[in-house]
Coordinates of N, CA, C and O in Angstrom, one line a residue:
X1 N 16.9 4.9 -16.0 CA 15.7 5.3 -16.7 C 15.1 6.6 -16.0 O 14.7 7.5 -16.7
X2 N 15.1 6.5 -14.7 CA 14.5 7.7 -14.0 C 15.4 9.0 -14.2 O 14.8 10.1 -14.2
X3 N 16.7 8.8 -14.4 CA 17.5 9.9 -14.6 C 17.4 10.4 -16.1 O 17.4 11.6 -16.3
X4 N 17.3 9.5 -17.0 CA 17.2 9.9 -18.4 C 15.8 10.4 -18.8 O 15.7 11.4 -19.5
X5 N 14.8 9.8 -18.2 CA 13.4 10.2 -18.5 C 12.6 10.4 -17.2 O 11.8 9.5 -16.9
X6 N 13.0 11.4 -16.5 CA 12.3 11.6 -15.2 C 10.8 11.8 -15.3 O 10.4 12.5 -16.2
X7 N 10.0 11.1 -14.5 CA 8.6 11.4 -14.6 C 8.2 12.7 -14.1 O 8.9 13.3 -13.3
X8 N 7.1 13.2 -14.5 CA 6.6 14.5 -14.0 C 6.1 14.3 -12.6 O 5.5 13.2 -12.3
X9 N 6.2 15.3 -11.8 CA 5.6 15.2 -10.4 C 4.1 15.2 -10.6 O 3.6 15.7 -11.6
X10 N 3.3 14.7 -9.7 CA 1.9 14.7 -9.8 C 1.4 16.0 -9.2 O 2.0 16.5 -8.2
X11 N 0.4 16.6 -9.7 CA -0.1 17.9 -9.2 C -0.5 17.9 -7.7 O -0.9 16.8 -7.2
X12 N -0.3 19.0 -7.0 CA -0.7 19.1 -5.6 C -2.2 18.6 -5.5 O -3.0 19.0 -6.3
X13 N -2.4 17.8 -4.5 CA -3.8 17.3 -4.2 C -4.1 16.0 -4.9 O -5.1 15.4 -4.7
X14 N -3.3 15.6 -5.8 CA -3.5 14.3 -6.5 C -3.1 13.1 -5.5 O -2.2 13.3 -4.7
X15 N -3.8 12.0 -5.6 CA -3.5 10.9 -4.8 C -3.1 9.7 -5.7 O -3.8 9.4 -6.7
X16 N -2.0 9.1 -5.4 CA -1.5 7.9 -6.1 C -1.5 6.8 -5.1 O -1.4 7.1 -3.9
X17 N -1.6 5.6 -5.5 CA -1.6 4.4 -4.6 C -0.4 3.5 -4.8 O 0.0 3.2 -6.0
X18 N 0.2 3.1 -3.7 CA 1.4 2.3 -3.8 C 1.0 0.9 -3.2 O 0.5 0.9 -2.1
X19 N 1.3 -0.1 -3.9 CA 1.0 -1.5 -3.4 C 2.3 -2.3 -3.4 O 3.3 -1.9 -4.1
X20 N 2.3 -3.4 -2.7 CA 3.5 -4.2 -2.6 C 3.5 -5.3 -3.6 O 4.6 -5.7 -4.1
X21 N 2.4 -5.8 -4.0 CA 2.3 -7.0 -4.8 C 2.0 -6.7 -6.3 O 1.0 -6.1 -6.5
X22 N 2.8 -7.2 -7.2 CA 2.5 -6.9 -8.6 C 1.2 -7.5 -9.1 O 0.7 -7.1 -10.2
X23 N 0.6 -8.5 -8.4 CA -0.6 -9.0 -8.9 C -1.7 -8.0 -8.9 O -2.7 -8.1 -9.7
X24 N -1.6 -7.0 -8.1 CA -2.6 -5.9 -8.1 C -2.5 -5.1 -9.3 O -3.5 -4.7 -10.0
X25 N -1.3 -4.8 -9.8 CA -1.1 -4.0 -11.0 C -1.5 -4.8 -12.2 O -2.2 -4.3 -13.1
X26 N -1.2 -6.1 -12.2 CA -1.6 -7.0 -13.3 C -3.1 -7.0 -13.4 O -3.7 -7.0 -14.5
X27 N -3.8 -7.2 -12.3 CA -5.3 -7.2 -12.3 C -5.8 -5.9 -12.8 O -6.8 -5.9 -13.6
X28 N -5.3 -4.8 -12.3 CA -5.8 -3.5 -12.7 C -5.6 -3.3 -14.2 O -6.5 -2.8 -14.9
X29 N -4.5 -3.7 -14.8 CA -4.2 -3.6 -16.2 C -5.2 -4.5 -17.0 O -5.7 -4.1 -18.0
X30 N -5.4 -5.7 -16.5 CA -6.4 -6.6 -17.1 C -7.8 -6.1 -17.2 O -8.5 -6.3 -18.1
X31 N -8.1 -5.2 -16.2 CA -9.4 -4.6 -16.2 C -9.5 -3.3 -17.0 O -10.5 -2.7 -17.0
X32 N -8.4 -2.9 -17.6 CA -8.4 -1.7 -18.3 C -8.4 -0.5 -17.4 O -9.2 0.4 -17.5
X33 N -7.5 -0.4 -16.4 CA -7.5 0.5 -15.3 C -7.8 2.0 -15.8 O -7.1 2.4 -16.7
X34 N -8.7 2.6 -15.2 CA -9.0 4.1 -15.4 C -8.9 4.9 -14.2 O -9.3 6.1 -14.2
X35 N -8.4 4.3 -13.1 CA -8.3 5.0 -11.8 C -7.1 5.8 -11.7 O -6.3 6.1 -12.7
X36 N -6.8 6.2 -10.5 CA -5.6 7.0 -10.2 C -4.3 6.2 -10.4 O -4.3 5.0 -10.6
X37 N -3.2 6.9 -10.4 CA -1.9 6.3 -10.6 C -1.6 5.2 -9.6 O -1.9 5.3 -8.4
X38 N -1.1 4.0 -10.1 CA -0.7 2.9 -9.2 C 0.8 2.7 -9.4 O 1.3 2.7 -10.5
X39 N 1.5 2.4 -8.2 CA 2.9 2.1 -8.2 C 3.1 0.8 -7.4 O 2.4 0.7 -6.4
X40 N 3.9 -0.1 -7.9 CA 4.2 -1.3 -7.1 C 5.6 -1.3 -6.6 O 6.5 -1.1 -7.4
X41 N 5.7 -1.6 -5.4 CA 7.1 -1.7 -4.8 C 7.7 -3.0 -5.0 O 8.9 -3.2 -4.8
X42 N 7.0 -4.0 -5.5 CA 7.5 -5.4 -5.7 C 8.2 -5.9 -4.4 O 9.3 -6.3 -4.5
X43 N 7.5 -5.8 -3.3 CA 8.1 -6.2 -2.0 C 8.9 -5.1 -1.5 O 8.5 -3.9 -1.5
X44 N 10.1 -5.4 -0.9 CA 11.0 -4.4 -0.4 C 11.4 -3.4 -1.5 O 12.0 -3.8 -2.5
X45 N 11.1 -2.1 -1.4 CA 11.3 -1.2 -2.4 C 12.8 -0.9 -2.7 O 13.6 -0.9 -1.8
X46 N 13.1 -0.8 -4.0 CA 14.4 -0.5 -4.4 C 14.7 1.1 -4.4 O 13.7 1.8 -4.2
X47 N 15.9 1.5 -4.6 CA 16.2 2.9 -4.7 C 15.4 3.5 -5.8 O 14.9 4.7 -5.6
X48 N 15.2 2.8 -6.9 CA 14.4 3.4 -8.0 C 13.0 3.6 -7.6 O 12.4 4.7 -7.9
X49 N 12.4 2.7 -6.8 CA 11.0 2.9 -6.4 C 10.9 4.1 -5.5 O 10.0 5.0 -5.6
X50 N 11.8 4.3 -4.5 CA 11.8 5.4 -3.6 C 12.0 6.7 -4.4 O 11.4 7.7 -4.1
X51 N 13.0 6.7 -5.3 CA 13.2 7.9 -6.2 C 12.0 8.3 -6.9 O 11.6 9.4 -7.0
X52 N 11.3 7.3 -7.5 CA 10.1 7.5 -8.3 C 9.0 8.1 -7.3 O 8.4 9.1 -7.7
X53 N 8.8 7.5 -6.2 CA 7.8 8.0 -5.2 C 8.1 9.5 -4.8 O 7.2 10.3 -4.7
X54 N 9.3 9.7 -4.5 CA 9.7 11.1 -4.1 C 9.4 12.1 -5.2 O 8.9 13.2 -4.9
X55 N 9.7 11.7 -6.4 CA 9.5 12.6 -7.6 C 8.0 12.8 -7.8 O 7.5 13.9 -8.0
X56 N 7.2 11.8 -7.7 CA 5.8 11.9 -7.9 C 5.1 12.8 -6.8 O 4.2 13.6 -7.1
X57 N 5.7 12.8 -5.6 CA 5.1 13.6 -4.5 C 5.8 15.0 -4.4 O 5.3 15.8 -3.6
X58 N 6.7 15.3 -5.2 CA 7.5 16.5 -5.0 C 6.8 17.8 -5.1 O 7.2 18.8 -4.6
X59 N 5.6 17.8 -5.7 CA 4.8 19.0 -5.8 C 3.5 18.9 -4.9 O 2.6 19.7 -5.2
X60 N 3.5 18.0 -4.0 CA 2.3 18.0 -3.1 C 1.3 16.9 -3.3 O 0.3 16.8 -2.6
X61 N 1.6 15.9 -4.2 CA 0.7 14.8 -4.3 C 0.8 13.9 -3.1 O 1.9 13.9 -2.4
X62 N -0.2 13.2 -2.8 CA -0.2 12.2 -1.7 C -0.1 10.8 -2.2 O -0.7 10.5 -3.2
X63 N 0.7 10.0 -1.5 CA 1.0 8.6 -1.8 C 0.4 7.7 -0.8 O 1.0 7.7 0.3
X64 N -0.7 7.1 -1.0 CA -1.2 6.1 -0.1 C -0.7 4.7 -0.3 O -0.6 4.3 -1.5
X65 N -0.2 4.1 0.7 CA 0.5 2.8 0.6 C -0.2 1.7 1.3 O -0.6 1.9 2.5
X66 N -0.2 0.5 0.7 CA -0.8 -0.7 1.3 C 0.3 -1.8 1.1 O 1.0 -1.8 0.1
X67 N 0.3 -2.7 2.0 CA 1.2 -3.9 1.9 C 0.5 -5.1 2.5 O -0.6 -5.0 3.1
X68 N 1.2 -6.2 2.5 CA 0.8 -7.4 3.2 C 0.7 -7.1 4.7 O 1.5 -6.3 5.3
X69 N -0.2 -7.7 5.4 CA -0.3 -7.7 6.8 C 0.5 -8.9 7.3 O 0.0 -9.9 7.8
X70 N 1.8 -8.8 7.2 CA 2.8 -9.7 7.8 C 4.0 -8.9 8.3 O 4.0 -7.7 8.1
X71 N 5.0 -9.5 8.9 CA 6.1 -8.7 9.4 C 6.8 -7.9 8.3 O 7.2 -6.8 8.5
X72 N 7.0 -8.5 7.1 CA 7.7 -7.8 6.0 C 6.8 -6.6 5.5 O 7.4 -5.6 5.3
X73 N 5.6 -6.9 5.3 CA 4.7 -5.8 4.8 C 4.6 -4.6 5.8 O 4.6 -3.5 5.4
X74 N 4.5 -4.9 7.1 CA 4.5 -3.9 8.1 C 5.8 -3.1 8.1 O 5.8 -1.9 8.1
X75 N 6.9 -3.8 7.9 CA 8.2 -3.1 7.9 C 8.3 -2.3 6.6 O 8.8 -1.1 6.7
X76 N 7.8 -2.7 5.5 CA 7.8 -2.0 4.2 C 7.0 -0.7 4.4 O 7.4 0.4 4.0
X77 N 5.8 -0.8 5.0 CA 4.9 0.3 5.2 C 5.6 1.4 6.0 O 5.6 2.6 5.7
X78 N 6.2 1.0 7.1 CA 6.9 2.0 8.0 C 8.1 2.6 7.3 O 8.3 3.8 7.4
X79 N 8.8 1.8 6.6 CA 10.0 2.2 5.9 C 9.7 3.2 4.8 O 10.3 4.3 4.7
X80 N 8.7 2.9 4.0 CA 8.3 3.9 2.9 C 7.7 5.2 3.5 O 7.9 6.2 3.0
X81 N 6.9 5.1 4.6 CA 6.4 6.3 5.2 C 7.5 7.2 5.7 O 7.5 8.4 5.5
X82 N 8.6 6.6 6.2 CA 9.7 7.3 6.7 C 10.6 7.9 5.6 O 11.0 9.1 5.7
X83 N 10.8 7.1 4.5 CA 11.8 7.6 3.5 C 11.2 8.2 2.3 O 11.8 8.9 1.5
X84 N 9.9 7.9 2.0 CA 9.3 8.4 0.8 C 8.0 9.2 1.1 O 7.4 9.7 0.2
X85 N 7.6 9.3 2.3 CA 6.5 10.1 2.7 C 5.1 9.5 2.4 O 4.1 10.2 2.3
X86 N 5.1 8.2 2.2 CA 3.8 7.6 1.9 C 2.9 7.6 3.2 O 3.4 7.7 4.3
X87 N 1.7 7.4 3.0 CA 0.7 7.4 4.0 C 0.1 6.0 4.1 O -0.5 5.5 3.1
X88 N 0.2 5.3 5.2 CA -0.4 4.0 5.3 C -1.9 4.1 5.0 O -2.6 4.9 5.6
X89 N -2.4 3.2 4.1 CA -3.8 3.3 3.7 C -4.4 1.9 3.8 O -3.8 0.9 3.3
X90 N -5.5 1.8 4.4 CA -6.2 0.5 4.7 C -5.2 -0.4 5.4 O -5.2 -1.6 5.1
X91 N -4.5 0.1 6.3 CA -3.5 -0.6 7.1 C -3.8 -0.4 8.6 O -2.8 -0.3 9.4
X92 N -5.0 -0.4 9.0 CA -5.4 -0.3 10.4 C -5.7 -1.6 11.0 O -5.9 -2.7 10.3
X93 N -5.9 -1.7 12.3 CA -6.3 -2.9 13.0 C -7.6 -3.4 12.5 O -7.8 -4.6 12.3
X94 N -8.6 -2.5 12.2 CA -9.9 -2.9 11.7 C -9.8 -3.5 10.3 O -10.4 -4.5 10.0
X95 N -8.9 -2.9 9.5 CA -8.7 -3.5 8.1 C -8.1 -4.9 8.2 O -8.4 -5.8 7.5
X96 N -7.2 -5.1 9.2 CA -6.5 -6.4 9.4 C -7.6 -7.4 9.8 O -7.7 -8.5 9.2
X97 N -8.4 -7.1 10.8 CA -9.4 -8.0 11.3 C -10.4 -8.3 10.2 O -10.8 -9.5 10.0
X98 N -10.8 -7.3 9.4 CA -11.7 -7.6 8.2 C -11.0 -8.5 7.2 O -11.6 -9.4 6.7
X99 N -9.7 -8.4 7.0 CA -9.0 -9.2 6.1 C -8.9 -10.7 6.6 O -9.0 -11.6 5.8
X100 N -8.7 -10.9 7.9 CA -8.7 -12.2 8.4 C -10.0 -13.0 8.2 O -10.0 -14.2 8.1
X101 N -11.1 -12.2 8.2 CA -12.4 -12.9 8.0 C -12.5 -13.5 6.6 O -13.3 -14.3 6.4
X102 N -11.7 -13.0 5.7 CA -11.8 -13.4 4.3 C -10.8 -14.6 4.0 O -10.8 -15.1 2.8
X103 N -10.0 -14.9 4.9 CA -8.9 -15.9 4.6 C -9.5 -17.3 4.3 O -10.4 -17.7 5.0
X104 N -9.0 -17.9 3.3 CA -9.4 -19.3 3.0 C -8.6 -20.3 3.7 O -9.0 -21.4 4.0
X105 N -7.3 -19.9 4.0 CA -6.5 -20.7 4.9 C -5.6 -19.8 5.7 O -5.3 -18.7 5.3
X106 N -5.2 -20.2 6.9 CA -4.4 -19.4 7.8 C -2.9 -19.5 7.4 O -2.4 -20.6 7.2
X107 N -2.3 -18.3 7.3 CA -0.9 -18.2 7.1 C -0.3 -17.7 8.4 O -0.5 -16.5 8.7
X108 N 0.5 -18.5 9.1 CA 1.0 -18.0 10.4 C 2.1 -17.0 10.2 O 2.9 -17.1 9.2
X109 N 2.2 -16.1 11.1 CA 3.4 -15.1 11.1 C 4.7 -15.9 11.3 O 4.7 -16.8 12.1
X110 N 5.7 -15.5 10.5 CA 7.0 -16.2 10.7 C 8.0 -15.4 11.6 O 9.1 -15.8 11.8
X111 N 7.6 -14.2 12.0 CA 8.5 -13.3 12.8 C 7.6 -12.3 13.6 O 6.4 -12.2 13.3
X112 N 8.3 -11.7 14.5 CA 7.6 -10.7 15.3 C 7.2 -9.5 14.4 O 7.8 -9.1 13.5
X113 N 6.0 -8.9 14.8 CA 5.5 -7.8 14.0 C 6.2 -6.5 14.5 O 6.2 -6.2 15.7
X114 N 6.7 -5.7 13.5 CA 7.3 -4.5 13.9 C 6.3 -3.5 14.4 O 5.1 -3.7 14.3
X115 N 6.7 -2.4 15.0 CA 5.8 -1.4 15.5 C 5.0 -0.8 14.4 O 5.5 -0.7 13.2
X116 N 3.8 -0.3 14.7 CA 2.9 0.3 13.7 C 2.5 1.7 14.2 O 1.4 1.8 14.7
X117 N 3.4 2.7 14.1 CA 3.1 4.0 14.7 C 1.9 4.6 14.1 O 1.3 5.5 14.8
X118 N 1.4 4.3 12.9 CA 0.2 4.9 12.4 C -1.0 4.3 13.0 O -2.1 5.0 13.0
X119 N -0.9 3.2 13.7 CA -2.0 2.5 14.4 C -1.5 1.5 15.4 O -1.3 0.3 15.0
X120 N -1.1 1.9 16.6 CA -0.5 1.0 17.5 C -1.3 -0.2 17.8 O -0.7 -1.3 18.2
X121 N -2.6 -0.1 17.7 CA -3.4 -1.3 17.9 C -3.2 -2.4 16.9 O -3.5 -3.6 17.1
X122 N -2.7 -2.0 15.7 CA -2.5 -3.0 14.6 C -1.5 -4.0 15.0 O -1.6 -5.2 14.9
X123 N -0.3 -3.6 15.6 CA 0.7 -4.5 16.0 C 0.2 -5.4 17.1 O 0.4 -6.6 17.0
X124 N -0.6 -4.9 18.0 CA -1.2 -5.7 19.1 C -2.1 -6.8 18.5 O -2.1 -8.0 18.9
X125 N -3.0 -6.4 17.6 CA -4.0 -7.3 17.0 C -3.3 -8.4 16.2 O -3.7 -9.5 16.2
X126 N -2.3 -8.0 15.4 CA -1.6 -9.0 14.6 C -0.8 -10.0 15.4 O -0.8 -11.2 15.1
X127 N -0.2 -9.5 16.5 CA 0.5 -10.4 17.4 C -0.5 -11.3 18.1 O -0.2 -12.5 18.3
X128 N -1.6 -10.8 18.5 CA -2.6 -11.6 19.2 C -3.2 -12.7 18.2 O -3.3 -13.9 18.6
X129 N -3.5 -12.3 17.0 CA -4.1 -13.2 16.0 C -3.1 -14.2 15.4 O -3.4 -15.4 15.3
X130 N -1.9 -13.7 15.1 CA -0.9 -14.5 14.6 C -1.0 -15.0 13.2 O -0.4 -15.9 12.7
X131 N -1.9 -14.3 12.4 CA -2.2 -14.7 11.0 C -1.8 -13.6 10.1 O -2.1 -12.5 10.3
X132 N -1.2 -14.0 8.9 CA -0.9 -13.0 7.9 C -2.0 -12.9 6.9 O -2.7 -13.8 6.6
X133 N -2.2 -11.6 6.4 CA -3.2 -11.4 5.3 C -2.4 -10.7 4.2 O -1.9 -9.7 4.3
X134 N -2.4 -11.4 3.1 CA -1.6 -11.0 1.9 C -2.5 -10.2 1.0 O -3.7 -10.4 0.8
X135 N -1.9 -9.2 0.3 CA -2.6 -8.4 -0.7 C -3.4 -9.2 -1.7 O -4.5 -8.7 -2.1
X136 N -2.9 -10.3 -2.2 CA -3.6 -11.1 -3.1 C -5.0 -11.5 -2.6 O -5.9 -11.7 -3.4
X137 N -5.1 -11.7 -1.3 CA -6.3 -12.1 -0.7 C -7.4 -11.0 -0.6 O -8.6 -11.3 -0.5
X138 N -7.0 -9.8 -0.7 CA -7.9 -8.6 -0.6 C -7.8 -7.7 -1.8 O -8.2 -6.6 -1.8
X139 N -7.2 -8.3 -2.9 CA -6.9 -7.5 -4.1 C -8.2 -6.9 -4.7 O -8.2 -5.7 -5.0
X140 N -9.3 -7.6 -4.8 CA -10.5 -7.0 -5.4 C -11.0 -5.9 -4.5 O -11.5 -4.9 -5.1
X141 N -11.0 -6.1 -3.2 CA -11.5 -5.0 -2.3 C -10.6 -3.8 -2.4 O -11.1 -2.6 -2.4
X142 N -9.3 -4.0 -2.5 CA -8.4 -2.8 -2.6 C -8.6 -2.0 -3.9 O -8.7 -0.8 -3.9
X143 N -8.7 -2.7 -5.0 CA -8.9 -2.1 -6.3 C -10.2 -1.4 -6.3 O -10.4 -0.2 -6.8
X144 N -11.3 -2.0 -5.8 CA -12.6 -1.3 -5.7 C -12.5 -0.1 -4.8 O -13.1 1.0 -5.2
X145 N -11.8 -0.1 -3.7 CA -11.7 1.0 -2.8 C -11.0 2.2 -3.5 O -11.3 3.4 -3.3
X146 N -10.0 1.9 -4.3 CA -9.2 2.9 -5.0 C -10.1 3.5 -6.0 O -10.2 4.8 -6.1
X147 N -10.9 2.7 -6.8 CA -11.8 3.3 -7.8 C -12.9 4.1 -7.2 O -13.4 5.0 -7.8
X148 N -13.3 3.7 -6.0 CA -14.4 4.4 -5.3 C -14.0 5.7 -4.6 O -14.8 6.5 -4.2
X149 N -12.6 5.9 -4.6 CA -12.2 7.2 -4.0 C -12.7 8.4 -4.8 O -13.0 8.2 -5.9
X150 N -12.8 9.5 -4.1 CA -13.3 10.7 -4.9 C -12.6 10.9 -6.2 O -11.4 10.7 -6.3
X151 N -13.3 11.2 -7.2 CA -12.7 11.3 -8.6 C -11.5 12.3 -8.6 O -10.7 12.2 -9.5
X152 N -11.6 13.3 -7.8 CA -10.4 14.2 -7.7 C -9.2 13.6 -7.1 O -8.1 14.1 -7.2
X153 N -9.4 12.4 -6.5 CA -8.4 11.7 -5.8 C -7.7 12.6 -4.7 O -6.6 12.4 -4.4
X154 N -8.5 13.5 -4.1 CA -8.0 14.3 -3.0 C -7.9 13.3 -1.8 O -8.7 12.4 -1.6
X155 N -7.0 13.6 -0.9 CA -6.8 12.8 0.2 C -7.9 13.0 1.2 O -8.4 14.1 1.4
X156 N -8.3 12.0 1.9 CA -9.2 12.1 3.0 C -8.4 11.5 4.2 O -7.3 11.8 4.4
X157 N -9.0 10.7 4.9 CA -8.3 10.1 6.1 C -7.2 9.1 5.6 O -7.4 8.4 4.6
X158 N -6.1 9.1 6.3 CA -5.0 8.2 5.9 C -5.4 6.7 6.0 O -4.9 5.9 5.3
X159 N -6.2 6.4 7.0 CA -6.5 5.0 7.2 C -8.0 4.9 7.5 O -8.5 5.0 8.6
X160 N -8.8 4.8 6.4 CA -10.3 4.8 6.5 C -10.7 3.5 7.3 O -10.1 2.5 7.3

C-alpha cells in the first residue's frame, strides 16, 4: 500500500506523534481527534511502519515517540530513534516516576532494561523501581499533552 499510494511527507516544522499501543489511536478516534497526526507502531514496528515514518519525516517533520516503560518499550524507543529518526517524547526518568504514581497495580519488569541514551537516568530509575508503566495507564495524559502542544505543532524539547 505504501508503494502504490505513498503518503505525502509532512511539511518542515510539523510534529507527528508515534505511540506503541493501538488503544491510544482508538481512544483518539472515539474522541473525534482534531490534533496532530498520530501513528501507531503496534508494538515492535514493522518495515511498513518504519517506511511510513521515514516518508512522513522526509521533508523535515519531527516524529515524537512514546512507548511502554518496560524492557520492550524502551527497546522500541531506541530502535525507532536509530532507524526512523524519532525523538523520545515523555520518556524521561521524571515521566516514568510520575507514571508509577498512577499505577493501580504493579507490573514487575520481566527482563533487564536496555540503555536509554536520551536519558541515562531512566534506565537506572526503572531498574531501581522494577515496575512497568504501560501506555494504557497514561493514555489520557498522553492524549491531553499532545492536544496541548502548540497548535503549529512545532518541536520544543524532546523530553519535557
